[in-house]
PDB file of C-alpha atoms in Angstrom:
ATOM      1  CA  UNK A 394       0.000   0.000   0.000  1.00  0.00           C
ATOM      2  CA  UNK A 395       2.848   2.384   0.814  1.00  0.00           C
ATOM      3  CA  UNK A 396       4.361   1.726  -2.583  1.00  0.00           C
ATOM      4  CA  UNK A 397       1.047   2.462  -4.323  1.00  0.00           C
ATOM      5  CA  UNK A 398       0.623   5.686  -2.315  1.00  0.00           C
ATOM      6  CA  UNK A 399       4.161   6.775  -3.175  1.00  0.00           C
ATOM      7  CA  UNK A 400       3.598   6.065  -6.887  1.00  0.00           C
ATOM      8  CA  UNK A 401       0.277   7.920  -6.845  1.00  0.00           C
ATOM      9  CA  UNK A 402       1.923  10.904  -5.160  1.00  0.00           C
ATOM     10  CA  UNK A 403       4.723  10.888  -7.760  1.00  0.00           C
ATOM     11  CA  UNK A 404       2.271  10.773 -10.676  1.00  0.00           C
ATOM     12  CA  UNK A 405       0.189  13.590  -9.203  1.00  0.00           C
ATOM     13  CA  UNK A 406       3.287  15.686  -8.522  1.00  0.00           C
ATOM     14  CA  UNK A 407       4.437  15.211 -12.118  1.00  0.00           C
ATOM     15  CA  UNK A 408       0.996  16.228 -13.385  1.00  0.00           C
ATOM     16  CA  UNK A 409       1.031  19.440 -11.323  1.00  0.00           C
ATOM     17  CA  UNK A 410       4.512  20.252 -12.639  1.00  0.00           C
ATOM     18  CA  UNK A 411       3.400  19.556 -16.217  1.00  0.00           C
ATOM     19  CA  UNK A 412       0.443  21.919 -15.830  1.00  0.00           C
ATOM     20  CA  UNK A 413       2.638  24.827 -14.717  1.00  0.00           C
ATOM     21  CA  UNK A 414       5.599  24.260 -17.075  1.00  0.00           C
ATOM     22  CA  UNK A 415       5.849  26.803 -19.879  1.00  0.00           C
ATOM     23  CA  UNK A 416       7.388  25.030 -22.888  1.00  0.00           C
ATOM     24  CA  UNK A 417       9.166  26.791 -25.768  1.00  0.00           C
ATOM     25  CA  UNK A 418       5.957  27.651 -27.627  1.00  0.00           C
ATOM     26  CA  UNK A 419       4.339  28.949 -24.432  1.00  0.00           C
ATOM     27  CA  UNK A 420       7.416  31.092 -23.739  1.00  0.00           C
ATOM     28  CA  UNK A 421       7.510  32.516 -27.268  1.00  0.00           C
ATOM     29  CA  UNK A 422       3.801  33.347 -27.193  1.00  0.00           C
ATOM     30  CA  UNK A 423       4.141  35.112 -23.832  1.00  0.00           C
ATOM     31  CA  UNK A 424       7.223  37.056 -24.968  1.00  0.00           C
ATOM     32  CA  UNK A 425       5.507  38.255 -28.161  1.00  0.00           C
ATOM     33  CA  UNK A 426       2.432  39.205 -26.136  1.00  0.00           C
ATOM     34  CA  UNK A 427       4.635  41.055 -23.623  1.00  0.00           C
ATOM     35  CA  UNK A 428       6.249  43.230 -26.291  1.00  0.00           C
ATOM     36  CA  UNK A 429       2.986  43.861 -28.122  1.00  0.00           C
ATOM     37  CA  UNK A 430       1.259  45.018 -24.933  1.00  0.00           C
ATOM     38  CA  UNK A 431       4.142  47.025 -23.502  1.00  0.00           C
ATOM     39  CA  UNK A 432       4.574  48.789 -26.853  1.00  0.00           C
ATOM     40  CA  UNK A 433       0.919  49.892 -26.683  1.00  0.00           C
ATOM     41  CA  UNK A 434       1.533  51.155 -23.147  1.00  0.00           C
ATOM     42  CA  UNK A 435       4.396  53.468 -24.132  1.00  0.00           C
ATOM     43  CA  UNK A 436       2.970  55.313 -27.135  1.00  0.00           C
ATOM     44  CA  UNK A 437       1.523  58.805 -27.367  1.00  0.00           C
ATOM     45  CA  UNK A 438      -2.048  58.853 -26.093  1.00  0.00           C
ATOM     46  CA  UNK A 439      -1.636  55.555 -24.267  1.00  0.00           C
ATOM     47  CA  UNK A 440      -4.307  54.945 -21.657  1.00  0.00           C
ATOM     48  CA  UNK A 441      -4.463  53.553 -18.163  1.00  0.00           C
ATOM     49  CA  UNK A 442      -6.382  50.662 -19.705  1.00  0.00           C
ATOM     50  CA  UNK A 443      -3.383  49.824 -21.950  1.00  0.00           C
ATOM     51  CA  UNK A 444      -1.148  49.701 -18.883  1.00  0.00           C
ATOM     52  CA  UNK A 445      -3.625  47.596 -16.909  1.00  0.00           C
ATOM     53  CA  UNK A 446      -4.057  45.120 -19.786  1.00  0.00           C
ATOM     54  CA  UNK A 447      -0.266  44.811 -20.069  1.00  0.00           C
ATOM     55  CA  UNK A 448       0.322  44.326 -16.346  1.00  0.00           C
ATOM     56  CA  UNK A 449      -2.710  42.037 -16.065  1.00  0.00           C
ATOM     57  CA  UNK A 450      -1.101  39.615 -18.506  1.00  0.00           C
ATOM     58  CA  UNK A 451       1.900  39.114 -16.201  1.00  0.00           C
ATOM     59  CA  UNK A 452       2.218  36.900 -13.126  1.00  0.00           C
ATOM     60  CA  UNK A 453       0.958  38.483  -9.915  1.00  0.00           C
ATOM     61  CA  UNK A 454       4.475  38.317  -8.432  1.00  0.00           C
ATOM     62  CA  UNK A 455       6.230  39.783 -11.490  1.00  0.00           C
ATOM     63  CA  UNK A 456       9.497  41.653 -10.986  1.00  0.00           C
ATOM     64  CA  UNK A 457      11.090  43.916 -13.604  1.00  0.00           C
ATOM     65  CA  UNK A 458      14.788  44.812 -13.331  1.00  0.00           C
ATOM     66  CA  UNK A 459      16.915  47.200 -15.351  1.00  0.00           C
ATOM     67  CA  UNK A 460      20.369  47.904 -13.916  1.00  0.00           C
ATOM     68  CA  UNK A 461      21.129  51.091 -15.874  1.00  0.00           C
ATOM     69  CA  UNK A 462      17.977  52.808 -14.679  1.00  0.00           C
ATOM     70  CA  UNK A 463      18.195  51.245 -11.221  1.00  0.00           C
ATOM     71  CA  UNK A 464      14.700  49.933 -11.811  1.00  0.00           C
ATOM     72  CA  UNK A 465      13.310  47.186  -9.628  1.00  0.00           C
ATOM     73  CA  UNK A 466       9.559  47.159 -10.091  1.00  0.00           C
ATOM     74  CA  UNK A 467       6.775  44.969  -8.832  1.00  0.00           C
ATOM     75  CA  UNK A 468       3.360  45.390 -10.499  1.00  0.00           C
ATOM     76  CA  UNK A 469       2.284  48.265  -8.273  1.00  0.00           C
ATOM     77  CA  UNK A 470       5.491  50.287  -8.664  1.00  0.00           C
ATOM     78  CA  UNK A 471       5.634  49.533 -12.392  1.00  0.00           C
ATOM     79  CA  UNK A 472       2.063  50.797 -12.860  1.00  0.00           C
ATOM     80  CA  UNK A 473       2.880  54.015 -11.002  1.00  0.00           C
ATOM     81  CA  UNK A 474       5.960  54.515 -13.198  1.00  0.00           C
ATOM     82  CA  UNK A 475       3.897  54.082 -16.383  1.00  0.00           C
ATOM     83  CA  UNK A 476       1.232  56.520 -15.183  1.00  0.00           C
ATOM     84  CA  UNK A 477       3.830  59.073 -14.070  1.00  0.00           C
ATOM     85  CA  UNK A 478       5.444  58.955 -17.527  1.00  0.00           C
ATOM     86  CA  UNK A 479       2.036  59.303 -19.186  1.00  0.00           C
ATOM     87  CA  UNK A 480       1.123  62.309 -17.025  1.00  0.00           C
ATOM     88  CA  UNK A 481       4.323  64.148 -17.883  1.00  0.00           C
ATOM     89  CA  UNK A 482       4.023  63.356 -21.604  1.00  0.00           C
ATOM     90  CA  UNK A 483       7.068  61.109 -21.550  1.00  0.00           C
ATOM     91  CA  UNK A 484       5.883  58.761 -24.282  1.00  0.00           C
ATOM     92  CA  UNK A 485       6.503  60.114 -27.794  1.00  0.00           C
ATOM     93  CA  UNK A 486       6.298  56.863 -29.749  1.00  0.00           C
ATOM     94  CA  UNK A 487       3.646  56.027 -32.301  1.00  0.00           C
ATOM     95  CA  UNK A 488       2.420  52.550 -33.192  1.00  0.00           C
ATOM     96  CA  UNK A 489       5.160  52.307 -35.855  1.00  0.00           C
ATOM     97  CA  UNK A 490       7.614  52.060 -32.970  1.00  0.00           C
ATOM     98  CA  UNK A 491       7.760  48.432 -31.960  1.00  0.00           C
ATOM     99  CA  UNK A 492       9.973  45.571 -30.910  1.00  0.00           C
ATOM    100  CA  UNK A 493      11.421  43.032 -33.305  1.00  0.00           C
ATOM    101  CA  UNK A 494      12.491  39.668 -31.890  1.00  0.00           C
ATOM    102  CA  UNK A 495      15.755  38.471 -33.424  1.00  0.00           C
ATOM    103  CA  UNK A 496      16.324  35.265 -31.468  1.00  0.00           C
ATOM    104  CA  UNK A 497      15.192  33.396 -28.386  1.00  0.00           C
ATOM    105  CA  UNK A 498      17.200  30.834 -26.447  1.00  0.00           C
ATOM    106  CA  UNK A 499      14.854  28.711 -24.370  1.00  0.00           C
ATOM    107  CA  UNK A 500      15.731  27.162 -21.043  1.00  0.00           C
ATOM    108  CA  UNK A 501      13.682  25.536 -18.339  1.00  0.00           C
ATOM    109  CA  UNK A 502      11.169  28.221 -17.327  1.00  0.00           C
ATOM    110  CA  UNK A 503      13.639  30.834 -18.682  1.00  0.00           C
ATOM    111  CA  UNK A 504      14.348  32.504 -22.015  1.00  0.00           C
ATOM    112  CA  UNK A 505      17.097  34.818 -23.229  1.00  0.00           C
ATOM    113  CA  UNK A 506      15.767  37.199 -25.870  1.00  0.00           C
ATOM    114  CA  UNK A 507      17.707  39.206 -28.429  1.00  0.00           C
ATOM    115  CA  UNK A 508      15.576  42.037 -29.762  1.00  0.00           C
ATOM    116  CA  UNK A 509      15.701  45.375 -31.545  1.00  0.00           C
ATOM    117  CA  UNK A 510      13.619  48.318 -30.393  1.00  0.00           C
ATOM    118  CA  UNK A 511      12.201  50.711 -32.938  1.00  0.00           C
ATOM    119  CA  UNK A 512      11.467  54.068 -31.312  1.00  0.00           C
ATOM    120  CA  UNK A 513      10.944  57.705 -32.147  1.00  0.00           C
ATOM    121  CA  UNK A 514      14.203  59.628 -32.043  1.00  0.00           C
ATOM    122  CA  UNK A 515      13.497  62.766 -30.012  1.00  0.00           C
ATOM    123  CA  UNK A 516      15.963  64.945 -31.959  1.00  0.00           C
ATOM    124  CA  UNK A 517      14.538  64.476 -35.445  1.00  0.00           C
ATOM    125  CA  UNK A 518      11.333  62.499 -34.700  1.00  0.00           C
ATOM    126  CA  UNK A 519      12.365  59.730 -37.099  1.00  0.00           C
ATOM    127  CA  UNK A 520      11.830  56.082 -36.230  1.00  0.00           C
ATOM    128  CA  UNK A 521      15.214  54.698 -35.161  1.00  0.00           C
ATOM    129  CA  UNK A 522      16.287  51.110 -34.557  1.00  0.00           C
ATOM    130  CA  UNK A 523      18.427  50.231 -31.574  1.00  0.00           C
ATOM    131  CA  UNK A 524      21.358  47.840 -31.748  1.00  0.00           C
ATOM    132  CA  UNK A 525      20.526  44.332 -30.561  1.00  0.00           C
ATOM    133  CA  UNK A 526      19.385  44.247 -26.958  1.00  0.00           C
ATOM    134  CA  UNK A 527      19.149  41.441 -24.403  1.00  0.00           C
ATOM    135  CA  UNK A 528      16.369  40.561 -21.973  1.00  0.00           C
ATOM    136  CA  UNK A 529      15.972  37.575 -19.669  1.00  0.00           C
ATOM    137  CA  UNK A 530      12.482  36.256 -18.963  1.00  0.00           C
ATOM    138  CA  UNK A 531      11.413  33.735 -16.333  1.00  0.00           C
ATOM    139  CA  UNK A 532       8.075  31.968 -16.237  1.00  0.00           C
ATOM    140  CA  UNK A 533       5.826  30.617 -13.509  1.00  0.00           C
ATOM    141  CA  UNK A 534       2.321  29.193 -13.809  1.00  0.00           C
ATOM    142  CA  UNK A 535       2.523  29.800 -17.577  1.00  0.00           C
ATOM    143  CA  UNK A 536       2.972  33.557 -17.089  1.00  0.00           C
ATOM    144  CA  UNK A 537       5.948  35.890 -17.110  1.00  0.00           C
ATOM    145  CA  UNK A 538       7.172  36.318 -13.527  1.00  0.00           C
ATOM    146  CA  UNK A 539      10.523  38.041 -14.107  1.00  0.00           C
ATOM    147  CA  UNK A 540      12.038  40.348 -16.729  1.00  0.00           C
ATOM    148  CA  UNK A 541      15.554  41.718 -16.657  1.00  0.00           C
ATOM    149  CA  UNK A 542      16.680  44.096 -19.377  1.00  0.00           C
ATOM    150  CA  UNK A 543      20.431  44.094 -19.977  1.00  0.00           C
ATOM    151  CA  UNK A 544      20.798  46.786 -22.623  1.00  0.00           C
ATOM    152  CA  UNK A 545      22.849  49.858 -21.855  1.00  0.00           C
ATOM    153  CA  UNK A 546      21.772  53.238 -23.204  1.00  0.00           C
ATOM    154  CA  UNK A 547      25.214  54.901 -23.189  1.00  0.00           C
ATOM    155  CA  UNK A 548      26.788  51.985 -25.057  1.00  0.00           C
ATOM    156  CA  UNK A 549      24.063  52.284 -27.708  1.00  0.00           C
ATOM    157  CA  UNK A 550      24.795  56.000 -28.137  1.00  0.00           C
ATOM    158  CA  UNK A 551      28.455  55.166 -28.775  1.00  0.00           C
ATOM    159  CA  UNK A 552      27.508  52.528 -31.360  1.00  0.00           C
ATOM    160  CA  UNK A 553      25.214  54.961 -33.181  1.00  0.00           C
ATOM    161  CA  UNK A 554      27.939  57.620 -33.608  1.00  0.00           C
TER     162      UNK A 554
END
């Protein structure tokens, strides 16, 4: 009986793990969705609803990190940062500004993403493409739970000169 109980427990534990595992296709779908929704949150005339839809698609315990900007946001702080930028007119992008995925390296519940950002250059208002950038995503319960951007603004300025 003990052996049967142990086997049953093992099978059930594997099933729970299988239900929460985000495979490569799940990761890619969530990453594309992330960039689509965040891009809509940082354009001119973005709304609180855009921000709430974006943040609502992420795990409840999501953490966003960006070393250069000393950003460490949970959902609440991240929402306040978006709204503060919106209030001060900090978003100049139009829908033509977007993110292009170049490559994704999948790991267990983790993905490294190489991407290019297209954004409105504030000097001449032209759409500009960044050099390749790096972000690390982690997944939990088939949602994004962690994002860490590793691109460095000053290094990009040097590359563009």
